[in-house]
Amino acid sequence: MKLTSKIFNSHPKTDGDFFLGIKNILGFKPKDIEIYKKAFLHRSVNKKDPEGNPMNYERLEFLGDSMLGTIISKHLYNEVPEGDEGYLTKMRSKVVSRKHLNELGKDLNLLRFVESRIPKSHFGENIHGNVFEALVGAIYLDRGYTYCEKFINERVIEPYVDIEQLEGKVISYKSLVIEWCQKQKKSFNYHVYEDTGNDELKHFAVKLTIGDRIMAKARATSKKKAEEKASKRAYFALQNKIENQ
Amino acid sequence: MKLTSKIFNSHPKTDGDFFLGIKNILGFKPKDIEIYKKAFLHRSVNKKDPEGNPMNYERLEFLGDSMLGTIISKHLYNEVPEGDEGYLTKMRSKVVSRKHLNELGKDLNLLRFVESRIPKSHFGENIHGNVFEALVGAIYLDRGYTYCEKFINERVIEPYVDIEQLEGKVISYKSLVIEWCQKQKKSFNYHVYEDTGNDELKHFAVKLTIGDRIMAKARATSKKKAEEKASKRAYFALQNKIENQ
């Protein structure tokens, strides 16, 4: 059947385009571009190397996952001298959580490089984080530790690792609100929609309804942030309500 | 009570001795010896840094554990191109198993450096592996990735990582020899001693006696490897003997 053998490839058409795309993301030149191609090769393509070994991003993902953990560990070790082993372990697992890595891969739009026989719409969320890890593995093999650390600093640590925020994420207002609704047997609904307005960055707006009442509205650069903001507002509104009852 | 405040410290008496001891194990010079001191500081000593943060080996252990995993991952990635992600994960966990790391720490006699308020005889087995990991963390911080990789290559990968043996394809010759002795009701003895000679790296020699006969001698960078080498020699000597009977 023709359809099943089709490769769903938004991989830039020429090697030159792929090289430039990767170089843009890395902030430095790849040496061996073939390693990076492997980092975006889905197992469905069923490619083999000249020795007959399967070629896909999964082995690189294994390697990248490990290196990512190490560099985050070193960062946390240096940044939080008062944190013990348990604290460091907990913080690292927050930074390298599946959810977080998926966000990262999505922000870099890595899916555009993925070569696969499965339509991309059929992939789950994890494809984003998986190829991000594979990319880290590719950098490690291609350019060594120092470049790998530089990449992780620029792409993960600087934009995403805010230790105070990570510590503060312990309390999610959204989960507090949901818990309250379930206890009170109230329905709730988070209605999220794009609302970029005049901003350069994409923005999201959210409307939180509890029962038949709009409890809070909020706006932020990510869905999650917007939901959290609205939840916080609703949470305090509900507390006031309870105290005044 | 005087006893409880005593520090059980076989830590070499002078800084110079400690420096030399560490240098011998590393195979290169430490830059900041204070980091290595921390790698052997047990929490029972209850030491604090000038900012009041607890000082002990546990944070370095966290860091070393991660780096060790990464370097083993890279080695396995390169050595076993046919192994998929699941295989690599399984093999890595065999190499960095608690049992394995404890053996490593024991072979290097790291316990002699440990500073603690608990008598060393009260520690469990895991102290050996824990301070080994802390030492890896200290090297990473002090001398960076390249030295850390060199150390792990020399101290872990070369003497301990035999992929066929890890896969279970090659059985342990030592266990074959012991089994034979037990069947034949012969006594056996592995006499292991340090025999560094002119080598920079510490070496171990082993003399395997079966009954009253010296069956084999061998020399290697770890006790286990030396025993395995001697056992292999004895095993083949015994096979010839049996065939010629």
CSV table of N, CA, C and O in Angstrom, one decimal, chain B residues 153-227:
chain,number,residue,atom,x,y,z
B,153,ASN,N,37.4,5.9,33.2
B,153,ASN,CA,37.9,4.9,32.2
B,153,ASN,C,38.9,3.9,32.9
B,153,ASN,O,38.9,2.7,32.8
B,154,GLU,N,39.9,4.5,33.7
B,154,GLU,CA,40.9,3.7,34.3
B,154,GLU,C,40.5,2.9,35.4
B,154,GLU,O,40.9,1.8,35.7
B,155,ARG,N,39.5,3.5,36.2
B,155,ARG,CA,39.2,2.9,37.5
B,155,ARG,C,37.9,2.0,37.4
B,155,ARG,O,37.7,1.2,38.3
B,156,VAL,N,37.1,2.3,36.5
B,156,VAL,CA,35.8,1.5,36.4
B,156,VAL,C,35.8,0.7,35.1
B,156,VAL,O,35.6,-0.5,35.1
B,157,ILE,N,35.9,1.4,34.0
B,157,ILE,CA,35.6,0.7,32.7
B,157,ILE,C,36.7,-0.3,32.4
B,157,ILE,O,36.4,-1.5,32.1
B,158,GLU,N,38.0,0.1,32.4
B,158,GLU,CA,39.0,-0.9,32.0
B,158,GLU,C,39.0,-2.1,33.0
B,158,GLU,O,39.0,-3.2,32.5
B,159,PRO,N,39.1,-1.9,34.3
B,159,PRO,CA,39.1,-3.1,35.1
B,159,PRO,C,37.8,-3.8,35.3
B,159,PRO,O,37.8,-5.0,35.6
B,160,TYR,N,36.7,-3.2,35.1
B,160,TYR,CA,35.4,-3.8,35.5
B,160,TYR,C,34.4,-4.1,34.4
B,160,TYR,O,33.5,-4.9,34.6
B,161,VAL,N,34.5,-3.3,33.3
B,161,VAL,CA,33.4,-3.4,32.4
B,161,VAL,C,33.8,-4.4,31.3
B,161,VAL,O,34.4,-4.0,30.3
B,162,ASP,N,33.4,-5.6,31.4
B,162,ASP,CA,33.5,-6.6,30.4
B,162,ASP,C,32.1,-6.9,29.9
B,162,ASP,O,31.3,-7.5,30.6
B,163,ILE,N,31.8,-6.5,28.7
B,163,ILE,CA,30.5,-6.5,28.2
B,163,ILE,C,29.9,-7.9,28.1
B,163,ILE,O,28.8,-8.2,28.6
B,164,GLU,N,30.8,-8.8,27.6
B,164,GLU,CA,30.3,-10.2,27.5
B,164,GLU,C,30.0,-10.8,28.9
B,164,GLU,O,29.0,-11.6,29.1
B,165,GLN,N,30.8,-10.5,29.9
B,165,GLN,CA,30.6,-11.0,31.2
B,165,GLN,C,29.3,-10.4,31.8
B,165,GLN,O,28.5,-11.1,32.4
B,166,LEU,N,29.1,-9.1,31.5
B,166,LEU,CA,27.9,-8.4,32.0
B,166,LEU,C,26.7,-9.0,31.4
B,166,LEU,O,25.6,-9.2,32.0
B,167,GLU,N,26.8,-9.4,30.1
B,167,GLU,CA,25.6,-10.0,29.5
B,167,GLU,C,25.3,-11.4,30.0
B,167,GLU,O,24.3,-12.0,29.7
B,168,GLY,N,26.3,-11.9,30.7
B,168,GLY,CA,26.1,-13.3,31.3
B,168,GLY,C,26.5,-14.4,30.3
B,168,GLY,O,26.3,-15.5,30.5
B,169,LYS,N,27.1,-13.9,29.2
B,169,LYS,CA,27.6,-14.9,28.2
B,169,LYS,C,28.8,-15.7,28.7
B,169,LYS,O,29.0,-16.8,28.4
B,170,VAL,N,29.7,-14.9,29.4
B,170,VAL,CA,30.8,-15.6,30.0
B,170,VAL,C,30.6,-15.7,31.5
B,170,VAL,O,30.2,-14.8,32.2
B,171,ILE,N,30.7,-16.9,32.0
B,171,ILE,CA,30.4,-17.2,33.4
B,171,ILE,C,31.7,-16.8,34.1
B,171,ILE,O,32.7,-16.6,33.5
B,172,SER,N,31.6,-16.7,35.4
B,172,SER,CA,32.8,-16.4,36.2
B,172,SER,C,33.6,-17.6,36.4
B,172,SER,O,33.2,-18.6,36.8
B,173,TYR,N,34.9,-17.4,36.0
B,173,TYR,CA,35.8,-18.6,36.1
B,173,TYR,C,36.1,-18.9,37.6
B,173,TYR,O,36.3,-20.0,38.0
B,174,LYS,N,36.0,-17.9,38.4
B,174,LYS,CA,36.2,-18.1,39.8
B,174,LYS,C,35.1,-19.1,40.4
B,174,LYS,O,35.4,-20.0,41.1
B,175,SER,N,33.9,-18.8,40.0
B,175,SER,CA,32.8,-19.7,40.5
B,175,SER,C,33.0,-21.1,39.9
B,175,SER,O,32.7,-22.1,40.6
B,176,LEU,N,33.5,-21.3,38.7
B,176,LEU,CA,33.7,-22.6,38.1
B,176,LEU,C,34.8,-23.3,38.9
B,176,LEU,O,34.7,-24.5,39.2
B,177,VAL,N,35.9,-22.6,39.3
B,177,VAL,CA,37.0,-23.2,40.1
B,177,VAL,C,36.5,-23.6,41.5
B,177,VAL,O,36.7,-24.8,41.9
B,178,ILE,N,35.7,-22.7,42.1
B,178,ILE,CA,35.2,-23.1,43.4
B,178,ILE,C,34.3,-24.3,43.4
B,178,ILE,O,34.4,-25.2,44.2
B,179,GLU,N,33.4,-24.3,42.4
B,179,GLU,CA,32.5,-25.5,42.2
B,179,GLU,C,33.3,-26.8,42.1
B,179,GLU,O,33.0,-27.8,42.7
B,180,TRP,N,34.4,-26.7,41.3
B,180,TRP,CA,35.2,-27.9,41.0
B,180,TRP,C,35.8,-28.4,42.3
B,180,TRP,O,35.8,-29.6,42.7
B,181,CYS,N,36.4,-27.4,43.1
B,181,CYS,CA,37.1,-27.7,44.3
B,181,CYS,C,36.1,-28.4,45.3
B,181,CYS,O,36.4,-29.4,46.0
B,182,GLN,N,34.9,-27.8,45.4
B,182,GLN,CA,33.9,-28.3,46.3
B,182,GLN,C,33.5,-29.8,45.9
B,182,GLN,O,33.4,-30.6,46.8
B,183,LYS,N,33.3,-30.0,44.6
B,183,LYS,CA,33.0,-31.3,44.1
B,183,LYS,C,34.1,-32.3,44.5
B,183,LYS,O,33.9,-33.5,44.9
B,184,GLN,N,35.4,-31.9,44.3
B,184,GLN,CA,36.5,-32.7,44.5
B,184,GLN,C,37.0,-32.8,46.0
B,184,GLN,O,38.0,-33.4,46.3
B,185,LYS,N,36.2,-32.0,46.8
B,185,LYS,CA,36.6,-31.9,48.2
B,185,LYS,C,38.0,-31.5,48.4
B,185,LYS,O,38.8,-32.0,49.2
B,186,LYS,N,38.4,-30.5,47.6
B,186,LYS,CA,39.8,-29.9,47.7
B,186,LYS,C,39.6,-28.5,48.4
B,186,LYS,O,38.7,-27.8,48.1
B,187,SER,N,40.6,-28.2,49.2
B,187,SER,CA,40.6,-26.9,49.8
B,187,SER,C,41.2,-25.9,48.7
B,187,SER,O,41.9,-26.3,47.8
B,188,PHE,N,40.8,-24.6,48.8
B,188,PHE,CA,41.3,-23.7,47.9
B,188,PHE,C,41.5,-22.3,48.7
B,188,PHE,O,40.9,-22.1,49.7
B,189,ASN,N,42.4,-21.5,48.1
B,189,ASN,CA,42.7,-20.3,48.8
B,189,ASN,C,43.1,-19.2,47.8
B,189,ASN,O,44.1,-19.5,47.0
B,190,TYR,N,42.5,-18.1,47.8
B,190,TYR,CA,42.9,-16.9,47.0
B,190,TYR,C,43.7,-16.0,47.9
B,190,TYR,O,43.1,-15.4,48.7
B,191,HIS,N,44.9,-15.9,47.7
B,191,HIS,CA,45.7,-14.9,48.5
B,191,HIS,C,46.0,-13.7,47.6
B,191,HIS,O,46.7,-13.7,46.6
B,192,VAL,N,45.3,-12.6,48.1
B,192,VAL,CA,45.4,-11.4,47.3
B,192,VAL,C,46.3,-10.3,48.0
B,192,VAL,O,46.1,-10.2,49.2
B,193,TYR,N,47.2,-9.7,47.3
B,193,TYR,CA,48.0,-8.7,48.0
B,193,TYR,C,48.3,-7.5,47.0
B,193,TYR,O,48.3,-7.7,45.8
B,194,GLU,N,48.6,-6.4,47.6
B,194,GLU,CA,48.9,-5.2,46.7
B,194,GLU,C,50.3,-5.4,46.1
B,194,GLU,O,51.2,-5.9,46.8
B,195,ASP,N,50.4,-5.1,44.9
B,195,ASP,CA,51.7,-5.3,44.2
B,195,ASP,C,51.8,-4.3,43.1
B,195,ASP,O,51.6,-4.6,41.9
B,196,THR,N,52.0,-3.1,43.5
B,196,THR,CA,52.0,-2.0,42.6
B,196,THR,C,53.3,-1.9,41.8
B,196,THR,O,53.3,-1.5,40.6
B,197,GLY,N,54.4,-2.3,42.4
B,197,GLY,CA,55.7,-2.4,41.6
B,197,GLY,C,56.0,-1.0,41.1
B,197,GLY,O,55.9,0.0,41.8
B,198,ASN,N,56.3,-0.9,39.8
B,198,ASN,CA,56.7,0.4,39.2
B,198,ASN,C,55.5,1.1,38.5
B,198,ASN,O,55.7,2.1,38.0
B,199,ASP,N,54.4,0.4,38.6
B,199,ASP,CA,53.2,1.0,37.9
B,199,ASP,C,52.7,2.3,38.7
B,199,ASP,O,52.8,2.3,39.9
B,200,GLU,N,52.2,3.2,37.9
B,200,GLU,CA,51.6,4.4,38.5
B,200,GLU,C,50.3,4.0,39.2
B,200,GLU,O,50.0,4.4,40.3
B,201,LEU,N,49.5,3.1,38.5
B,201,LEU,CA,48.2,2.7,39.1
B,201,LEU,C,48.5,1.6,40.1
B,201,LEU,O,49.4,0.7,39.9
B,202,LYS,N,47.6,1.5,41.1
B,202,LYS,CA,47.7,0.4,42.1
B,202,LYS,C,47.4,-0.9,41.4
B,202,LYS,O,46.4,-1.0,40.6
B,203,HIS,N,48.1,-1.9,41.7
B,203,HIS,CA,47.9,-3.2,41.1
B,203,HIS,C,47.7,-4.2,42.2
B,203,HIS,O,48.1,-4.0,43.4
B,204,PHE,N,47.0,-5.3,41.9
B,204,PHE,CA,46.8,-6.4,42.9
B,204,PHE,C,47.4,-7.7,42.3
B,204,PHE,O,47.2,-7.9,41.1
B,205,ALA,N,48.0,-8.5,43.2
B,205,ALA,CA,48.5,-9.8,42.7
B,205,ALA,C,47.7,-10.8,43.5
B,205,ALA,O,47.2,-10.6,44.6
B,206,VAL,N,47.5,-12.0,42.9
B,206,VAL,CA,46.7,-13.0,43.5
B,206,VAL,C,47.5,-14.4,43.3
B,206,VAL,O,48.1,-14.6,42.2
B,207,LYS,N,47.4,-15.2,44.3
B,207,LYS,CA,48.0,-16.5,44.2
B,207,LYS,C,46.9,-17.5,44.6
B,207,LYS,O,46.4,-17.4,45.7
B,208,LEU,N,46.6,-18.3,43.7
B,208,LEU,CA,45.5,-19.3,43.9
B,208,LEU,C,46.1,-20.7,44.2
B,208,LEU,O,46.8,-21.3,43.4
B,209,THR,N,45.8,-21.1,45.4
B,209,THR,CA,46.3,-22.4,45.9
B,209,THR,C,45.1,-23.4,45.9
B,209,THR,O,44.1,-23.1,46.5
B,210,ILE,N,45.3,-24.6,45.3
B,210,ILE,CA,44.3,-25.6,45.5
B,210,ILE,C,44.9,-26.8,46.1
B,210,ILE,O,46.0,-27.3,45.6
B,211,GLY,N,44.3,-27.3,47.2
B,211,GLY,CA,45.0,-28.3,48.0
B,211,GLY,C,46.3,-27.7,48.5
B,211,GLY,O,46.3,-26.6,49.0
B,212,ASP,N,47.4,-28.3,48.2
B,212,ASP,CA,48.7,-27.7,48.7
B,212,ASP,C,49.5,-27.2,47.5
B,212,ASP,O,50.7,-27.0,47.6
B,213,ARG,N,48.9,-27.1,46.4
B,213,ARG,CA,49.6,-26.7,45.1
B,213,ARG,C,49.2,-25.3,44.7
B,213,ARG,O,48.0,-25.0,44.6
B,214,ILE,N,50.2,-24.5,44.4
B,214,ILE,CA,49.9,-23.2,43.8
B,214,ILE,C,49.5,-23.4,42.3
B,214,ILE,O,50.3,-23.9,41.5
B,215,MET,N,48.3,-23.1,42.0
B,215,MET,CA,47.7,-23.5,40.7
B,215,MET,C,47.9,-22.3,39.7
B,215,MET,O,48.1,-22.6,38.5
B,216,ALA,N,47.8,-21.1,40.2
B,216,ALA,CA,48.0,-20.0,39.2
B,216,ALA,C,48.3,-18.7,40.0
B,216,ALA,O,47.9,-18.5,41.1
B,217,LYS,N,48.9,-17.8,39.3
B,217,LYS,CA,49.1,-16.4,39.8
B,217,LYS,C,48.6,-15.4,38.7
B,217,LYS,O,48.6,-15.8,37.5
B,218,ALA,N,48.2,-14.3,39.2
B,218,ALA,CA,47.8,-13.2,38.2
B,218,ALA,C,48.0,-11.9,38.8
B,218,ALA,O,48.1,-11.7,40.1
B,219,ARG,N,47.9,-10.9,38.0
B,219,ARG,CA,48.1,-9.5,38.5
B,219,ARG,C,47.2,-8.6,37.7
B,219,ARG,O,47.0,-8.8,36.4
B,220,ALA,N,46.5,-7.7,38.3
B,220,ALA,CA,45.6,-6.8,37.6
B,220,ALA,C,45.3,-5.5,38.4
B,220,ALA,O,45.8,-5.4,39.6
B,221,THR,N,44.5,-4.6,37.9
B,221,THR,CA,44.3,-3.4,38.6
B,221,THR,C,43.1,-3.5,39.6
B,221,THR,O,42.8,-2.5,40.3
B,222,SER,N,42.4,-4.6,39.6
B,222,SER,CA,41.5,-4.8,40.7
B,222,SER,C,41.6,-6.2,41.3
B,222,SER,O,42.1,-7.1,40.6
B,223,LYS,N,41.2,-6.3,42.5
B,223,LYS,CA,41.2,-7.6,43.1
B,223,LYS,C,40.4,-8.6,42.3
B,223,LYS,O,40.8,-9.8,42.1
B,224,LYS,N,39.2,-8.2,42.0
B,224,LYS,CA,38.3,-9.1,41.3
B,224,LYS,C,38.9,-9.6,40.0
B,224,LYS,O,38.8,-10.8,39.6
B,225,LYS,N,39.4,-8.6,39.2
B,225,LYS,CA,40.0,-9.0,37.9
B,225,LYS,C,41.2,-9.9,38.1
B,225,LYS,O,41.3,-10.9,37.3
B,226,ALA,N,42.0,-9.7,39.1
B,226,ALA,CA,43.2,-10.5,39.3
B,226,ALA,C,42.7,-11.9,39.7
B,226,ALA,O,43.2,-12.9,39.1
B,227,GLU,N,41.7,-12.0,40.5
B,227,GLU,CA,41.2,-13.4,40.9
B,227,GLU,C,40.6,-14.1,39.7
B,227,GLU,O,40.8,-15.3,39.5
